[in-house]
Each structure stands twice: as structure tokens, then as C-alpha cells.
Short mmCIF file of C-alpha atoms in Angstrom, two decimals:
data_model
loop_
_atom_site.label_atom_id
_atom_site.label_comp_id
_atom_site.label_asym_id
_atom_site.label_seq_id
_atom_site.Cartn_x
_atom_site.Cartn_y
_atom_site.Cartn_z
CA MET A 1 42.88 -27.05 27.77
CA GLU A 2 39.74 -26.99 29.85
CA GLU A 3 41.22 -24.39 32.13
CA VAL A 4 42.05 -22.14 29.21
CA GLU A 5 38.52 -22.40 27.86
CA LYS A 6 37.10 -21.65 31.26
CA GLU A 7 39.31 -18.62 31.56
CA LYS A 8 38.12 -17.40 28.17
CA GLU A 9 34.51 -17.85 29.13
CA LYS A 10 35.08 -16.07 32.43
CA SER A 11 36.89 -13.16 31.04
CA ASN A 12 34.58 -13.04 28.02
CA ILE A 13 37.52 -12.13 25.85
CA PRO A 14 37.38 -12.75 22.18
CA SER A 15 39.86 -15.29 21.08
CA SER A 16 42.02 -15.08 17.99
CA SER A 17 39.02 -16.36 16.09
CA GLY A 18 36.90 -13.64 17.63
CA PRO A 19 35.45 -10.46 16.12
CA ILE A 20 38.86 -9.12 15.08
CA ALA A 21 39.49 -12.22 13.07
CA LYS A 22 35.97 -12.01 11.74
CA MET A 23 36.84 -8.66 10.13
CA PRO A 24 38.72 -9.92 7.11
CA LEU A 25 41.03 -7.54 5.36
CA PRO A 26 40.14 -6.92 1.76
CA LYS A 27 41.56 -9.36 -0.67
CA SER A 28 45.02 -8.44 -1.81
CA PRO A 29 44.77 -6.70 -5.20
CA SER A 30 47.96 -8.34 -6.38
CA LEU A 31 46.31 -11.74 -5.97
CA GLN A 32 43.23 -10.81 -7.90
CA HIS A 33 42.74 -12.01 -11.43
CA PRO A 34 44.08 -9.45 -13.88
CA ASP A 35 41.28 -10.07 -16.37
CA ALA A 36 38.60 -9.29 -13.81
CA GLN A 37 38.53 -5.65 -14.91
CA THR A 38 39.09 -4.33 -18.33
CA GLY A 39 40.84 -1.09 -18.92
CA ALA A 40 43.63 0.64 -17.06
CA ASP A 41 41.37 3.42 -15.86
CA GLN A 42 38.87 1.00 -14.39
CA ARG A 43 41.59 -1.00 -12.65
CA PHE A 44 43.15 2.11 -11.18
CA ASN A 45 39.79 3.34 -9.93
CA ASN A 46 39.05 0.00 -8.35
CA ALA A 47 42.43 -0.12 -6.60
CA LEU A 48 41.96 3.41 -5.29
CA ARG A 49 38.47 2.59 -4.03
CA GLU A 50 39.75 -0.51 -2.23
CA LEU A 51 42.49 1.56 -0.59
CA LYS A 52 39.92 4.05 0.67
CA ASP A 53 37.71 1.24 1.98
CA LEU A 54 40.73 -0.27 3.71
CA ARG A 55 41.33 3.02 5.54
CA SER A 56 37.85 3.09 7.06
CA GLN A 57 38.06 -0.60 7.91
CA LEU A 58 41.39 -0.13 9.70
CA HIS A 59 39.93 2.73 11.74
CA THR A 60 37.02 0.51 12.83
CA ALA A 61 39.35 -2.35 13.72
CA ALA A 62 41.60 -0.05 15.77
CA ASP A 63 38.63 1.27 17.76
CA TYR A 64 37.38 -2.26 18.41
CA CYS A 65 40.79 -3.47 19.55
CA GLU A 66 41.16 -0.52 21.90
CA ASP A 67 37.77 -1.13 23.48
CA ALA A 68 38.41 -4.85 23.82
CA PHE A 69 41.80 -4.26 25.39
CA LEU A 70 40.41 -1.82 27.92
CA LYS A 71 37.45 -4.02 28.83
CA ALA A 72 39.21 -7.37 28.91
CA GLU A 73 40.79 -8.84 32.02
CA ARG A 74 43.20 -11.08 30.19
CA LYS A 75 44.78 -8.54 27.93
CA LYS A 76 47.50 -10.80 26.60
CA ILE A 77 45.27 -12.64 24.15
CA ILE A 78 43.79 -9.39 22.91
CA LEU A 79 47.28 -8.03 22.51
CA GLU A 80 48.46 -11.00 20.47
CA SER A 81 45.44 -10.95 18.20
CA THR A 82 45.87 -7.21 17.72
CA LYS A 83 49.53 -7.71 16.83
CA SER A 84 48.70 -10.29 14.20
CA TYR A 85 45.95 -8.07 12.83
CA VAL A 86 48.32 -5.09 12.64
CA CYS A 87 50.84 -7.17 10.70
CA ASP A 88 48.20 -8.31 8.26
CA ALA A 89 46.85 -4.76 7.97
CA ILE A 90 50.28 -3.33 7.16
CA VAL A 91 50.88 -5.98 4.55
CA ALA A 92 47.50 -5.27 3.02
CA VAL A 93 48.08 -1.51 3.03
CA ILE A 94 51.49 -1.89 1.40
CA ASP A 95 50.01 -4.20 -1.20
CA HIS A 96 47.20 -1.80 -2.00
CA LEU A 97 49.55 1.18 -2.12
CA GLY A 98 51.90 -0.68 -4.45
CA THR A 99 49.03 -1.59 -6.71
CA VAL A 100 47.67 1.95 -6.83
CA SER A 101 51.11 3.48 -7.37
CA SER A 102 52.03 1.02 -10.12
CA LYS A 103 48.75 1.62 -11.93
CA LEU A 104 49.14 5.38 -11.61
CA ASP A 105 52.73 5.15 -12.84
CA ASP A 106 51.62 3.07 -15.80
CA ARG A 107 48.97 5.61 -16.63
CA LEU A 108 51.47 8.47 -16.44
CA CYS A 109 54.11 6.68 -18.51
CA ASP A 110 51.60 5.50 -21.08
CA ASN A 111 51.55 8.63 -23.24
CA THR A 112 50.23 7.05 -26.41
CA GLU A 113 47.40 9.55 -26.66
CA ILE A 114 49.82 12.48 -26.46
CA VAL A 115 52.08 10.91 -29.06
CA GLN A 116 49.09 10.31 -31.33
CA THR A 117 47.99 13.91 -30.86
CA GLU A 118 51.51 15.11 -31.71
CA HIS A 119 51.47 13.04 -34.90
CA LYS A 120 48.08 14.43 -35.85
CA ILE A 121 49.24 17.99 -35.29
CA ASP A 122 52.40 17.34 -37.31
CA SER A 123 50.36 15.96 -40.20
CA LEU A 124 48.02 18.95 -40.07
CA LYS A 125 50.97 21.33 -40.05
CA GLN A 126 52.54 19.54 -42.99
CA ARG A 127 49.32 19.66 -44.98
CA LEU A 128 48.95 23.34 -44.24
CA SER A 129 52.52 24.05 -45.34
CA ILE A 130 51.90 22.13 -48.59
CA CYS A 131 48.81 24.25 -49.24
CA GLN A 132 50.82 27.41 -48.61
CA GLN A 133 53.59 26.25 -50.96
CA ASN A 134 51.05 25.53 -53.68
CA ALA A 135 49.46 28.93 -53.18
CA VAL A 136 52.85 30.64 -53.43
CA ALA A 137 53.69 28.66 -56.58
CA VAL A 138 50.40 29.67 -58.18
CA GLU A 139 50.99 33.30 -57.31
CA LEU A 140 54.53 33.19 -58.74
CA SER A 141 53.32 31.62 -61.98
CA THR A 142 50.69 34.33 -62.41
CA LEU A 143 53.33 36.99 -61.81
CA GLN A 144 55.87 35.51 -64.24
CA TRP A 145 53.61 34.65 -67.17
CA THR A 146 51.45 37.26 -68.87
CA ALA A 147 49.04 36.15 -71.53
CA LYS A 148 48.96 39.44 -73.47
CA LEU A 149 52.47 40.33 -74.51
CA PRO A 150 52.97 43.42 -76.72
CA GLN A 151 53.31 42.26 -80.31
CA HIS A 152 54.50 44.48 -83.16
CA HIS A 153 54.89 43.87 -86.81
CA ARG A 154 58.32 42.73 -87.85
CA ARG A 155 58.96 45.62 -90.10
CA TYR A 156 58.73 47.94 -87.12
CA VAL A 157 61.10 45.87 -85.05
CA SER A 158 64.83 46.11 -85.60
CA GLN A 159 67.06 43.06 -85.76
CA SER A 160 68.61 43.64 -82.38
CA ALA A 161 65.18 44.05 -80.84
CA GLN A 162 64.06 40.79 -82.42
CA ARG A 163 67.08 39.01 -81.05
CA THR A 164 66.50 40.36 -77.56
CA GLU A 165 62.82 39.50 -77.79
CA ARG A 166 63.66 35.98 -78.87
CA GLN A 167 66.13 35.63 -76.05
CA ASN A 168 63.53 36.94 -73.65
CA SER A 169 61.01 34.43 -74.92
CA TYR A 170 63.56 31.68 -74.40
CA SER A 171 64.29 32.93 -70.93
CA ARG A 172 60.56 33.04 -70.14
CA ASN A 173 60.20 29.52 -71.36
CA GLU A 174 63.14 28.55 -69.21
CA ASP A 175 61.48 30.11 -66.21
CA LEU A 176 58.30 28.20 -66.86
CA ILE A 177 60.07 24.94 -67.66
CA PRO A 178 61.29 24.07 -64.12
CA LEU A 179 57.77 23.23 -62.98
CA LYS A 180 57.57 20.37 -65.47
CA ASN A 181 60.92 19.91 -67.16
CA PRO A 182 63.32 17.65 -65.29
CA TYR A 183 66.37 18.85 -67.29
CA LYS A 184 69.03 20.95 -65.71
CA LYS A 185 69.47 24.61 -66.52
CA ASP A 186 72.63 24.02 -68.55
CA ASP A 187 70.85 21.39 -70.62
CA ARG A 188 68.01 23.77 -71.25
CA LEU A 189 70.44 26.49 -72.30
CA LYS A 190 72.14 24.11 -74.72
CA LEU A 191 68.76 23.06 -76.07
CA ALA A 192 67.74 26.69 -76.56
CA ASP A 193 71.03 27.47 -78.32
CA ASN A 194 70.59 24.48 -80.61
CA GLN A 195 67.05 25.55 -81.42
CA LEU A 196 68.25 29.06 -82.11
CA ALA A 197 71.07 27.83 -84.34
CA SER A 198 68.79 25.47 -86.26
CA ALA A 199 66.27 28.26 -86.73
CA ALA A 200 68.99 30.58 -88.00
CA VAL A 201 70.33 27.94 -90.37
CA ALA A 202 66.84 27.16 -91.66
CA PHE A 203 66.22 30.84 -92.16
CA ALA A 204 69.54 31.39 -93.89
CA LYS A 205 69.10 28.52 -96.34
CA PRO A 206 69.05 29.80 -99.93
CA ARG A 207 65.60 29.60 -101.39
CA ILE A 208 66.31 32.58 -103.57
CA PRO A 209 67.36 31.63 -107.06
CA ARG A 210 70.92 32.29 -108.01
CA SER A 211 71.67 35.72 -109.17
CA SER A 212 73.22 36.57 -112.42
CA SER A 213 76.65 36.58 -110.91
CA GLY A 214 76.10 33.07 -109.51
CA ARG A 215 76.39 33.95 -105.88
CA LYS A 216 73.97 32.83 -103.27
CA VAL A 217 72.06 35.71 -101.95
CA GLY A 218 70.47 33.80 -99.12
CA MET A 219 73.76 32.75 -97.65
CA ALA A 220 74.91 36.31 -97.82
CA LEU A 221 72.01 37.33 -95.63
CA ALA A 222 73.06 35.02 -92.84
CA ASP A 223 75.17 37.51 -91.01
CA ARG A 224 75.85 41.16 -91.04
CA ASP A 225 79.34 40.96 -92.57
CA SER A 226 78.08 39.16 -95.57
CA SER A 227 75.76 42.08 -96.33
CA SER A 228 78.78 44.08 -97.45
CA MET A 229 79.68 41.32 -99.90
CA LEU A 230 76.14 41.40 -101.22
CA ALA A 231 76.33 45.14 -101.57
CA LYS A 232 79.54 44.86 -103.52
CA SER A 233 78.15 42.19 -105.81
CA PHE A 234 74.99 44.15 -106.61
CA GLY A 235 76.46 47.58 -106.34
CA LEU A 236 74.29 48.52 -103.42
CA LYS A 237 74.95 50.54 -100.33
CA LEU A 238 74.90 49.17 -96.78
CA GLU A 239 72.25 51.70 -95.79
CA ASP A 240 69.86 50.01 -98.21
CA PHE A 241 70.17 46.77 -96.30
CA HIS A 242 69.53 48.46 -93.02
CA LEU A 243 66.40 49.97 -94.44
CA LEU A 244 65.15 46.49 -95.21
CA GLY A 245 64.62 45.80 -91.54
CA GLY A 246 67.38 43.34 -90.88
CA GLY A 247 67.46 41.76 -94.36
CA HIS A 248 65.66 38.61 -93.24
CA LYS A 249 62.71 38.93 -95.51
CA LYS A 250 63.44 37.36 -98.84
CA LYS A 251 60.41 38.72 -100.60
CA ASN A 252 61.16 42.26 -99.59
CA LEU A 253 64.72 41.81 -100.75
CA LEU A 254 63.64 40.48 -104.11
CA SER A 255 61.17 43.27 -104.57
CA PHE A 256 63.85 45.73 -103.55
CA LEU A 257 66.29 44.27 -106.09
CA ARG A 258 63.70 44.36 -108.84
CA MET A 259 62.91 47.96 -108.00
CA ARG A 260 66.62 48.82 -108.16
CA LYS A 261 66.91 47.11 -111.53
CA ARG A 262 63.99 49.06 -112.86
CA LYS A 263 65.56 52.27 -111.66
CA THR A 264 68.83 51.48 -113.32
CA MET B 1 52.87 -16.68 49.47
CA ALA B 2 51.95 -13.31 48.14
CA ARG B 3 55.53 -12.68 47.20
CA ALA B 4 55.87 -16.07 45.52
CA GLY B 5 52.93 -15.48 43.13
CA GLY B 6 53.22 -11.67 42.86
CA ILE B 7 55.12 -9.33 40.62
CA THR B 8 58.00 -9.17 42.92
CA ASN B 9 58.94 -12.70 42.01
CA PRO B 10 62.13 -12.46 39.94
CA VAL B 11 60.86 -15.06 37.51
CA ASN B 12 57.68 -13.14 36.87
CA VAL B 13 59.68 -9.94 36.57
CA GLY B 14 61.93 -11.56 34.01
CA ILE B 15 58.94 -12.78 32.04
CA ALA B 16 57.35 -9.35 32.13
CA VAL B 17 60.57 -7.70 31.02
CA GLN B 18 60.95 -10.16 28.20
CA ALA B 19 57.35 -9.56 27.10
CA ASP B 20 57.95 -5.84 27.29
CA TRP B 21 61.03 -6.13 25.10
CA GLU B 22 59.12 -8.28 22.65
CA ASN B 23 56.40 -5.66 22.51
CA ARG B 24 58.99 -2.93 22.00
CA GLU B 25 60.62 -4.94 19.25
CA PHE B 26 57.27 -5.45 17.55
CA ILE B 27 56.45 -1.76 17.81
CA SER B 28 59.86 -0.79 16.46
CA ASN B 29 59.42 -3.16 13.53
CA ILE B 30 55.98 -1.79 12.84
CA SER B 31 57.18 1.81 13.09
CA LEU B 32 60.14 1.03 10.86
CA ASN B 33 57.85 -0.44 8.23
CA VAL B 34 55.49 2.51 8.52
CA ARG B 35 58.43 4.88 8.05
CA ARG B 36 59.54 2.96 5.00
CA LEU B 37 56.03 3.17 3.71
CA PHE B 38 56.01 6.90 4.37
CA ASP B 39 59.36 7.33 2.56
CA PHE B 40 57.97 5.38 -0.36
CA LEU B 41 54.93 7.63 -0.41
CA LEU B 42 57.10 10.75 -0.37
CA HIS B 43 59.28 9.42 -3.17
CA PHE B 44 56.22 8.39 -5.12
CA GLU B 45 54.73 11.85 -4.63
CA ALA B 46 57.90 13.49 -5.96
CA THR B 47 58.14 11.26 -9.02
CA THR B 48 54.44 11.59 -9.71
CA LYS B 49 54.66 15.37 -9.46
CA SER B 50 57.59 15.48 -11.87
CA LYS B 51 55.79 13.21 -14.33
CA LEU B 52 52.64 15.27 -14.05
CA ALA B 53 54.69 18.42 -14.63
CA SER B 54 56.28 16.99 -17.76
CA LEU B 55 52.87 15.84 -18.92
CA ASN B 56 51.45 19.29 -18.31
CA GLU B 57 54.32 20.81 -20.27
CA LYS B 58 53.66 18.50 -23.20
CA LEU B 59 49.99 19.35 -23.11
CA ASP B 60 50.85 23.07 -23.06
CA VAL B 61 53.08 22.65 -26.10
CA LEU B 62 50.34 20.75 -27.90
CA GLU B 63 47.82 23.42 -26.98
CA ARG B 64 50.05 26.17 -28.35
CA ARG B 65 50.67 24.27 -31.56
CA LEU B 66 46.95 23.71 -31.95
CA GLU B 67 46.32 27.42 -31.43
CA VAL B 68 48.91 28.29 -34.10
CA LEU B 69 47.30 25.83 -36.48
CA GLU B 70 43.87 27.25 -35.78
CA VAL B 71 45.12 30.76 -36.51
CA GLN B 72 46.76 29.63 -39.74
CA VAL B 73 43.66 27.76 -40.87
CA SER B 74 41.42 30.70 -39.99
CA SER B 75 43.68 33.09 -41.93
CA ALA B 76 43.57 30.73 -44.89
CA THR B 77 39.80 30.38 -44.75
CA THR B 78 39.29 34.13 -44.51
CA ASN B 79 41.32 34.51 -47.72
CA PRO B 80 40.10 31.58 -49.85
CA SER B 81 41.29 33.18 -53.08
CA VAL B 82 44.79 32.07 -52.20
CA PHE B 83 43.87 28.41 -52.63
CA THR B 84 41.84 28.83 -55.83
#
């Protein structure tokens, strides 16, 4: 043992606990406490900085080992210490590279911000499409419904024209109904037919007093065929009924009958 | 005497050869590990490039969709009577 120490002093060679060993490699990042840094970005930056520092440190250590090996007489000890330092350095480099690569991979795979941005863009697009649909619906309603429809007095409108106008009004109402009415189209058609039938029945109900012959005049006005029966009963012509404007006005009919009686 | 303590001694030659082989083995191990490390770096570069490319593609798609939305919103704001 004494001889070995003397040889070391003579050769002035740094031992394994010499300057090379005094240059400690940076602490392995995998052994560091995970809560030391907060945030993935900060941890990645720290790992990358440590890797860069390790590069400069390894260059310095290599230069020192080369100088010591060239200057030393007993090169075997220098060689052994250099070997051990190279092993430790490679392990440290691999550890740092693994840490940096894993953090970078985590950052690349963690696409929560992109997913959130996609969701935001989807919601904006949906809201814009809803606004466009509402605008189109408003435009269609303004095109379909006109507030000022041409209105004429009934005496100037023939029966067929009234029927078509009534049907058109029902069809307009049907077109406007779908925005609020949950019924189906067939149900709405049935409802319109029932309303039309009830209106016709209410209109055809006999409020006119019975004639001298005992026949109901109002019932006879219900349809066009019955007008011939009325004409036969009162001795009138069919043209007279057509001149009445459809024969739906009871007062006009009564006045017409009185006028005919006066003439006769 | 010089031959007994010199390099020509077969024992010393054997020791030197053994040390040389040990050094060669160490160097080969180190070089093998460095090559593995280099392969890992190449593989990591390729995967990182592909991930960055896919990320760039996603960002391009998002940018285009944002541009379309901006154009639609600007067209709607230039014609506000549509929404009244």
C-alpha cells in the first residue's frame, strides 16, 4: 500500500478520486422529484437545458482526460478512471436523452389545445348555420305571407271564385301552420275539410221562414242542383239564381222573391 | 535480467495482450451503445417529424376553417338586414 501511494506521488497522477471524479455528472433527471417543476413546458425546457450543459461538461472532461493521459507516466490508472467516467457519462447521456424525448413525445401527443380549438370552431360553425337557417326562414315567411291581399265585395265575386279563394286561404294557412302546428299535413287537411263542411252546413241552415208551399228555401240553396227545385217551386228560371251571385245571400233572395211577387 | 523484466517476457506479453483485448472489448461495448443511441435518435427524429407533420396538418385545417368562418361572419355583418 505504501509503495502504491509513493508511486502515485511520484508520478503525480490523479487517482480515481482525482479531478475527473471531482467533476460530477449532472444528477439524473429520472431520479429527480417530479414535483420540483410545474408544467410540462417548464420540465421539457429544464431537461433540454441539462442535456446541453452535459454536452459542454463532457467536452471538458474529455480534454482533461486526454491531457492527463499524455502527461502521466502511469497511464493505467488514468485509463481506468477514464473508462469508468465514460460509462457514467454514457448512462447520464442516455438518461437525459430519454427524459427529453419522453417529454417531447408527451407534448406532441397531448393535443388537448387542438381538440379544444376544433370544438370551439365547430360550435361557432353551428351557431352560424343556425343564424343562416333563421334568416332563410324569416325571408321565406315574408315571401309567403302578404298583409294586403286584394279584397272585393261578394257581389262582384262569383261562387267558383269564392270557393277557390277560400281554398287558397286554407292553403295559405296550411303553409303558415308548419312553423307552429305540430299536426301532420293530412290532419290539417281533414281539419280544413271539417271546418269547410261545418261552415257550409251553418250557412245552409234554414233561417228563412217557410214558404207558402211549405218547402225549406234555405236547404234548397245548399247546392246547385237544389236551385232547380227551388225554381220549379216558385216558378223561377235558373238564370235568376245565377244573377243572385251564387244564391248564398238570404236577404237578397228574399228581396228578390218579394220583387217577383210584386211584379206578378 | 533485462529480458526477464522487459516486454519480451511472455508473461508480460500475455498480460499486455489481455489488457489490450479488455480495452478493445470496452471500446466495442461503448461503440455499440453509442450506435444504439444513434439509432434511437434517428428513430426518434423520424417519429417526431411525422408527429410534427400531422400536427402541422391539423393546424392548417383549423386555420382554413377559421378563415371560412371569418369570411362567413364578415359577409353576415356586412349585410345585417338578414338577421333583423
